[in-house]
XYZ file of C-alpha atoms in Angstrom:
332
model
C -7.942 -33.784 -31.287
C -6.347 -37.182 -31.688
C -4.571 -37.827 -34.952
C -5.391 -41.553 -34.858
C -7.942 -43.105 -37.151
C -9.245 -46.519 -37.945
C -5.855 -47.659 -39.239
C -4.327 -47.181 -35.787
C -7.419 -48.967 -34.256
C -6.945 -51.841 -36.660
C -3.269 -52.247 -35.801
C -3.735 -51.984 -32.002
C -7.129 -53.730 -31.448
C -8.461 -55.596 -34.429
C -5.348 -57.316 -35.726
C -4.239 -58.270 -32.162
C -7.565 -59.872 -31.334
C -8.081 -57.331 -28.502
C -11.355 -56.146 -30.019
C -14.214 -56.594 -27.642
C -16.850 -56.252 -30.426
C -18.614 -53.516 -28.496
C -19.501 -51.927 -31.937
C -19.019 -48.340 -30.812
C -16.423 -47.657 -33.572
C -18.961 -48.532 -36.158
C -21.644 -46.572 -34.353
C -19.759 -43.280 -34.036
C -18.068 -43.275 -37.456
C -19.513 -40.153 -39.220
C -19.040 -41.679 -42.696
C -20.384 -45.143 -41.813
C -17.228 -46.680 -43.185
C -16.951 -49.326 -40.415
C -19.235 -52.386 -40.061
C -19.168 -55.889 -38.588
C -18.764 -59.086 -40.579
C -18.352 -62.559 -39.018
C -18.343 -60.799 -35.556
C -15.311 -58.655 -36.401
C -15.031 -54.953 -37.494
C -14.271 -54.273 -41.168
C -13.640 -51.042 -43.051
C -14.905 -49.858 -46.424
C -11.596 -47.886 -46.612
C -13.468 -44.634 -47.105
C -12.162 -42.932 -43.948
C -12.193 -39.141 -44.505
C -9.269 -38.663 -42.086
C -7.241 -41.264 -43.933
C -7.985 -39.957 -47.420
C -8.589 -36.203 -46.980
C -7.081 -35.492 -43.608
C -10.440 -34.434 -42.165
C -10.105 -34.320 -38.303
C -11.885 -37.215 -36.666
C -10.494 -40.082 -34.642
C -13.864 -40.875 -33.077
C -13.421 -44.734 -33.404
C -10.000 -44.718 -31.828
C -10.952 -42.264 -29.045
C -13.837 -44.384 -27.866
C -12.336 -47.902 -28.170
C -12.379 -49.618 -24.771
C -9.337 -51.717 -25.662
C -6.984 -48.740 -26.205
C -4.912 -48.174 -23.021
C -7.614 -48.368 -20.298
C -9.066 -51.885 -20.241
C -6.518 -53.314 -17.839
C -7.659 -50.938 -15.220
C -11.267 -52.155 -15.184
C -11.976 -55.038 -12.758
C -13.267 -56.008 -9.337
C -16.438 -54.536 -7.785
C -15.680 -51.023 -8.823
C -17.393 -48.114 -7.081
C -20.417 -49.112 -5.015
C -22.908 -46.563 -3.752
C -25.488 -49.179 -2.637
C -26.241 -52.816 -3.365
C -29.708 -54.391 -3.504
C -31.567 -57.621 -4.090
C -34.433 -56.468 -6.314
C -37.416 -57.776 -8.229
C -40.094 -56.352 -10.470
C -43.615 -55.921 -9.222
C -44.705 -55.959 -12.853
C -45.649 -59.341 -14.410
C -42.835 -60.128 -16.863
C -43.150 -63.430 -18.606
C -39.601 -63.710 -19.961
C -37.766 -61.969 -17.183
C -34.241 -62.918 -16.196
C -33.818 -63.455 -12.396
C -35.900 -60.687 -10.787
C -36.727 -58.563 -13.813
C -35.350 -55.550 -11.994
C -33.656 -53.912 -14.984
C -36.939 -54.109 -17.017
C -38.796 -52.526 -14.084
C -36.367 -49.620 -13.830
C -36.523 -48.882 -17.541
C -40.309 -49.443 -17.701
C -40.744 -46.734 -15.042
C -38.199 -44.413 -16.728
C -40.025 -44.632 -20.077
C -43.471 -44.235 -18.471
C -42.286 -41.221 -16.476
C -40.483 -39.835 -19.565
C -37.251 -39.688 -17.748
C -35.774 -41.228 -20.931
C -36.963 -41.379 -24.564
C -35.325 -44.627 -25.768
C -33.626 -47.735 -24.448
C -30.895 -49.214 -26.595
C -30.625 -52.930 -25.913
C -30.547 -56.271 -27.630
C -33.572 -57.949 -29.313
C -33.909 -61.557 -30.380
C -35.610 -63.585 -33.022
C -37.254 -66.248 -30.887
C -37.358 -68.775 -33.777
C -33.550 -68.734 -34.384
C -32.300 -67.015 -31.164
C -30.318 -64.643 -33.328
C -29.789 -61.276 -31.592
C -29.698 -57.734 -32.925
C -29.382 -54.136 -31.708
C -32.689 -52.452 -31.023
C -34.068 -49.178 -29.620
C -37.289 -49.392 -27.549
C -39.577 -46.457 -26.952
C -42.448 -47.594 -24.851
C -42.982 -49.363 -21.560
C -44.781 -52.179 -23.262
C -41.849 -52.775 -25.539
C -39.667 -53.176 -22.440
C -41.939 -56.029 -21.341
C -41.980 -57.604 -24.782
C -38.202 -57.622 -24.967
C -37.508 -58.578 -21.309
C -34.850 -61.145 -20.483
C -31.112 -61.037 -20.754
C -29.917 -61.853 -24.339
C -26.188 -61.131 -23.792
C -25.083 -64.762 -24.299
C -24.336 -64.486 -28.027
C -22.267 -61.861 -29.645
C -24.227 -58.867 -31.019
C -22.883 -55.479 -32.270
C -25.292 -54.092 -29.758
C -24.871 -50.302 -30.187
C -25.820 -49.909 -33.846
C -29.390 -48.828 -32.963
C -27.828 -45.907 -31.021
C -26.412 -44.525 -34.336
C -29.846 -44.877 -36.033
C -31.823 -43.001 -33.439
C -29.216 -40.251 -33.087
C -29.197 -39.703 -36.861
C -32.992 -39.687 -36.919
C -32.999 -36.910 -34.320
C -35.907 -38.475 -32.460
C -34.572 -38.619 -28.960
C -32.499 -36.722 -26.426
C -32.375 -38.969 -23.391
C -31.159 -42.519 -23.966
C -30.633 -45.397 -21.581
C -28.294 -48.159 -22.795
C -27.985 -51.742 -21.517
C -24.790 -53.586 -22.179
C -21.975 -55.859 -21.170
C -18.858 -54.487 -19.358
C -16.944 -53.825 -22.583
C -19.890 -51.770 -23.941
C -20.011 -49.806 -20.658
C -16.250 -49.181 -20.880
C -16.634 -47.921 -24.436
C -19.561 -45.611 -23.625
C -17.851 -44.180 -20.481
C -14.700 -43.580 -22.507
C -16.817 -41.835 -25.160
C -18.513 -39.632 -22.597
C -15.197 -38.608 -20.993
C -13.459 -37.923 -24.297
C -12.600 -34.454 -25.515
C -13.065 -35.508 -29.126
C -15.716 -33.157 -30.460
C -16.911 -35.673 -33.115
C -18.362 -37.730 -30.240
C -20.434 -34.873 -28.825
C -23.530 -35.751 -30.889
C -23.636 -39.081 -29.066
C -22.436 -38.379 -25.584
C -24.780 -35.446 -24.993
C -27.797 -37.759 -25.348
C -26.837 -40.652 -23.092
C -28.732 -40.418 -19.763
C -28.296 -43.882 -18.121
C -25.875 -46.811 -18.466
C -26.916 -50.178 -17.152
C -24.250 -52.912 -17.237
C -24.873 -56.622 -16.979
C -22.525 -59.021 -15.129
C -20.593 -60.955 -17.746
C -18.128 -63.779 -17.666
C -17.839 -64.113 -21.459
C -19.913 -63.954 -24.680
C -20.217 -66.844 -27.105
C -20.137 -67.099 -30.833
C -23.689 -67.540 -32.129
C -22.730 -69.771 -35.033
C -20.664 -72.098 -32.786
C -23.448 -72.219 -30.227
C -26.081 -73.132 -32.777
C -23.849 -76.008 -33.774
C -23.811 -77.206 -30.151
C -27.621 -76.974 -30.116
C -27.758 -79.096 -33.276
C -25.356 -81.676 -31.817
C -27.700 -81.874 -28.733
C -30.767 -82.231 -30.990
C -32.210 -78.980 -29.682
C -33.981 -76.509 -31.988
C -33.570 -72.879 -30.780
C -37.323 -72.239 -31.079
C -37.847 -74.930 -28.324
C -35.660 -73.146 -25.777
C -37.476 -71.156 -23.131
C -34.570 -70.076 -21.005
C -30.782 -70.443 -20.963
C -28.710 -70.529 -17.732
C -24.930 -70.554 -17.846
C -23.311 -72.492 -14.919
C -20.333 -74.737 -15.562
C -22.283 -75.925 -18.625
C -25.109 -74.366 -20.589
C -28.471 -75.371 -19.191
C -31.297 -75.170 -21.740
C -34.803 -75.031 -20.219
C -37.222 -76.179 -22.928
C -40.856 -75.189 -23.288
C -41.873 -78.846 -22.777
C -40.443 -78.767 -19.262
C -37.188 -80.698 -20.108
C -33.750 -79.367 -19.291
C -30.795 -80.155 -21.637
C -27.227 -79.804 -20.426
C -24.726 -78.647 -23.098
C -21.005 -78.754 -22.248
C -19.224 -75.470 -22.917
C -15.964 -75.826 -24.878
C -13.345 -73.116 -24.074
C -13.144 -71.984 -27.667
C -16.829 -71.169 -27.750
C -15.884 -67.768 -26.158
C -15.061 -64.904 -28.413
C -11.299 -64.315 -28.614
C -11.655 -60.714 -27.452
C -13.365 -61.783 -24.240
C -10.152 -63.438 -23.070
C -8.682 -59.948 -22.459
C -11.528 -58.608 -20.426
C -10.982 -58.420 -16.678
C -14.308 -56.777 -15.764
C -17.157 -58.969 -14.531
C -19.414 -56.404 -12.877
C -19.440 -53.534 -15.502
C -17.639 -51.023 -13.225
C -18.294 -48.108 -15.643
C -22.096 -48.398 -15.528
C -24.485 -46.229 -13.461
C -26.193 -49.439 -12.416
C -24.830 -52.904 -12.626
C -27.114 -55.961 -12.611
C -26.952 -59.705 -12.558
C -28.265 -62.894 -10.889
C -25.145 -63.561 -8.862
C -25.321 -62.547 -5.222
C -29.129 -62.690 -4.590
C -31.519 -65.499 -3.942
C -33.598 -67.136 -6.708
C -36.167 -64.746 -8.207
C -34.115 -61.566 -7.383
C -31.672 -59.464 -9.347
C -28.523 -58.035 -7.758
C -28.313 -54.371 -8.376
C -25.215 -52.151 -7.669
C -25.826 -48.476 -7.950
C -22.510 -46.749 -8.628
C -23.462 -43.059 -8.559
C -26.285 -40.630 -7.976
C -27.602 -41.133 -11.492
C -28.075 -44.905 -10.958
C -29.633 -44.282 -7.539
C -32.063 -41.761 -8.972
C -33.466 -44.047 -11.550
C -33.687 -46.977 -9.092
C -35.434 -44.901 -6.454
C -37.948 -43.555 -9.013
C -39.025 -47.148 -9.906
C -39.354 -47.960 -6.186
C -41.420 -44.814 -5.397
C -43.740 -45.595 -8.332
C -44.385 -49.160 -7.168
C -42.574 -51.005 -9.985
C -39.615 -52.279 -7.980
C -39.152 -54.167 -4.732
C -35.716 -53.979 -3.045
C -33.835 -55.134 -0.032
C -30.342 -53.850 0.881
C -27.592 -56.461 0.489
C -25.241 -56.866 3.402
C -22.500 -58.304 1.376
C -21.340 -58.607 -2.208
C -18.925 -61.420 -1.404
C -20.307 -63.850 -3.987
C -20.161 -61.230 -6.729
C -16.604 -60.355 -5.716
C -15.654 -64.029 -5.922
C -16.894 -64.241 -9.562
C -15.183 -60.931 -10.351
C -11.864 -62.256 -8.968
C -12.269 -65.520 -10.798
C -12.642 -63.716 -14.131
C -9.735 -61.423 -13.334
C -7.392 -64.270 -12.504
C -8.444 -66.331 -15.481
C -7.917 -63.579 -18.003
C -5.001 -61.653 -16.401
C -2.557 -64.360 -17.396
């Protein structure tokens, strides 16, 4: 087992601004001595390995920014690629609502017990980690909320500790997928109580994540209240579609991006079982990339049960263009 603990992690990832903020370190810590404050990990300095030499190293073993992150970029493994949309009415869906349809079906068919994702307070647009357990909850929490930073895996710790589930699907950004894949492939026995319960990883295409506090200041400068925003689309600028029908364009300053995002080379979430995003498909459809048999199984189940409509994509050129753009921007 690795001799490293949070001190090594702090030196190599936190203090160097490499930290992606995936929150897996705080999630897997057996003593709950790690937490997030001002979007950065902090320790209570109660590490049992540090103080009593109790074998652990779970945080270090699962960190996506230790050794492996420079290898993750491009399209990654592709089994099949689809333009997909949900056949279920989803009021707040992002693009085609395909991810919601896949997980709606998986919950209904009891292929999974919980979905760990990101919820949002629609008054403030503040996001938080949440575990969903019913198909209707998937509908209620539909729509991508991975614009602001959220320690999105904390709900995973809560449901594992409660002992209420054995088959978990997790939605997350590329760094979250990297962390979870690293955890699942680790030989660190402390991580077994988590990795044995993860059934499906769904990654979302991601260019960068923004600081919530900074973004809210931009909203204020544009005289927009977060409760008035129906939908956000990120192009060159941030486009805010309001409930009254107006669209407000908010310029995106470079320093709105979290510092850790500048080191990420992965746009398509290459470590996921299924990757999803709006790039590469026409309006109203989600681009889905199945990367292995696990991803294909869950997608086909949703199709067979009538919750998902798909068409094979002949090319992923546009997705690859975005992937290469992110790689070139952050590689330097």
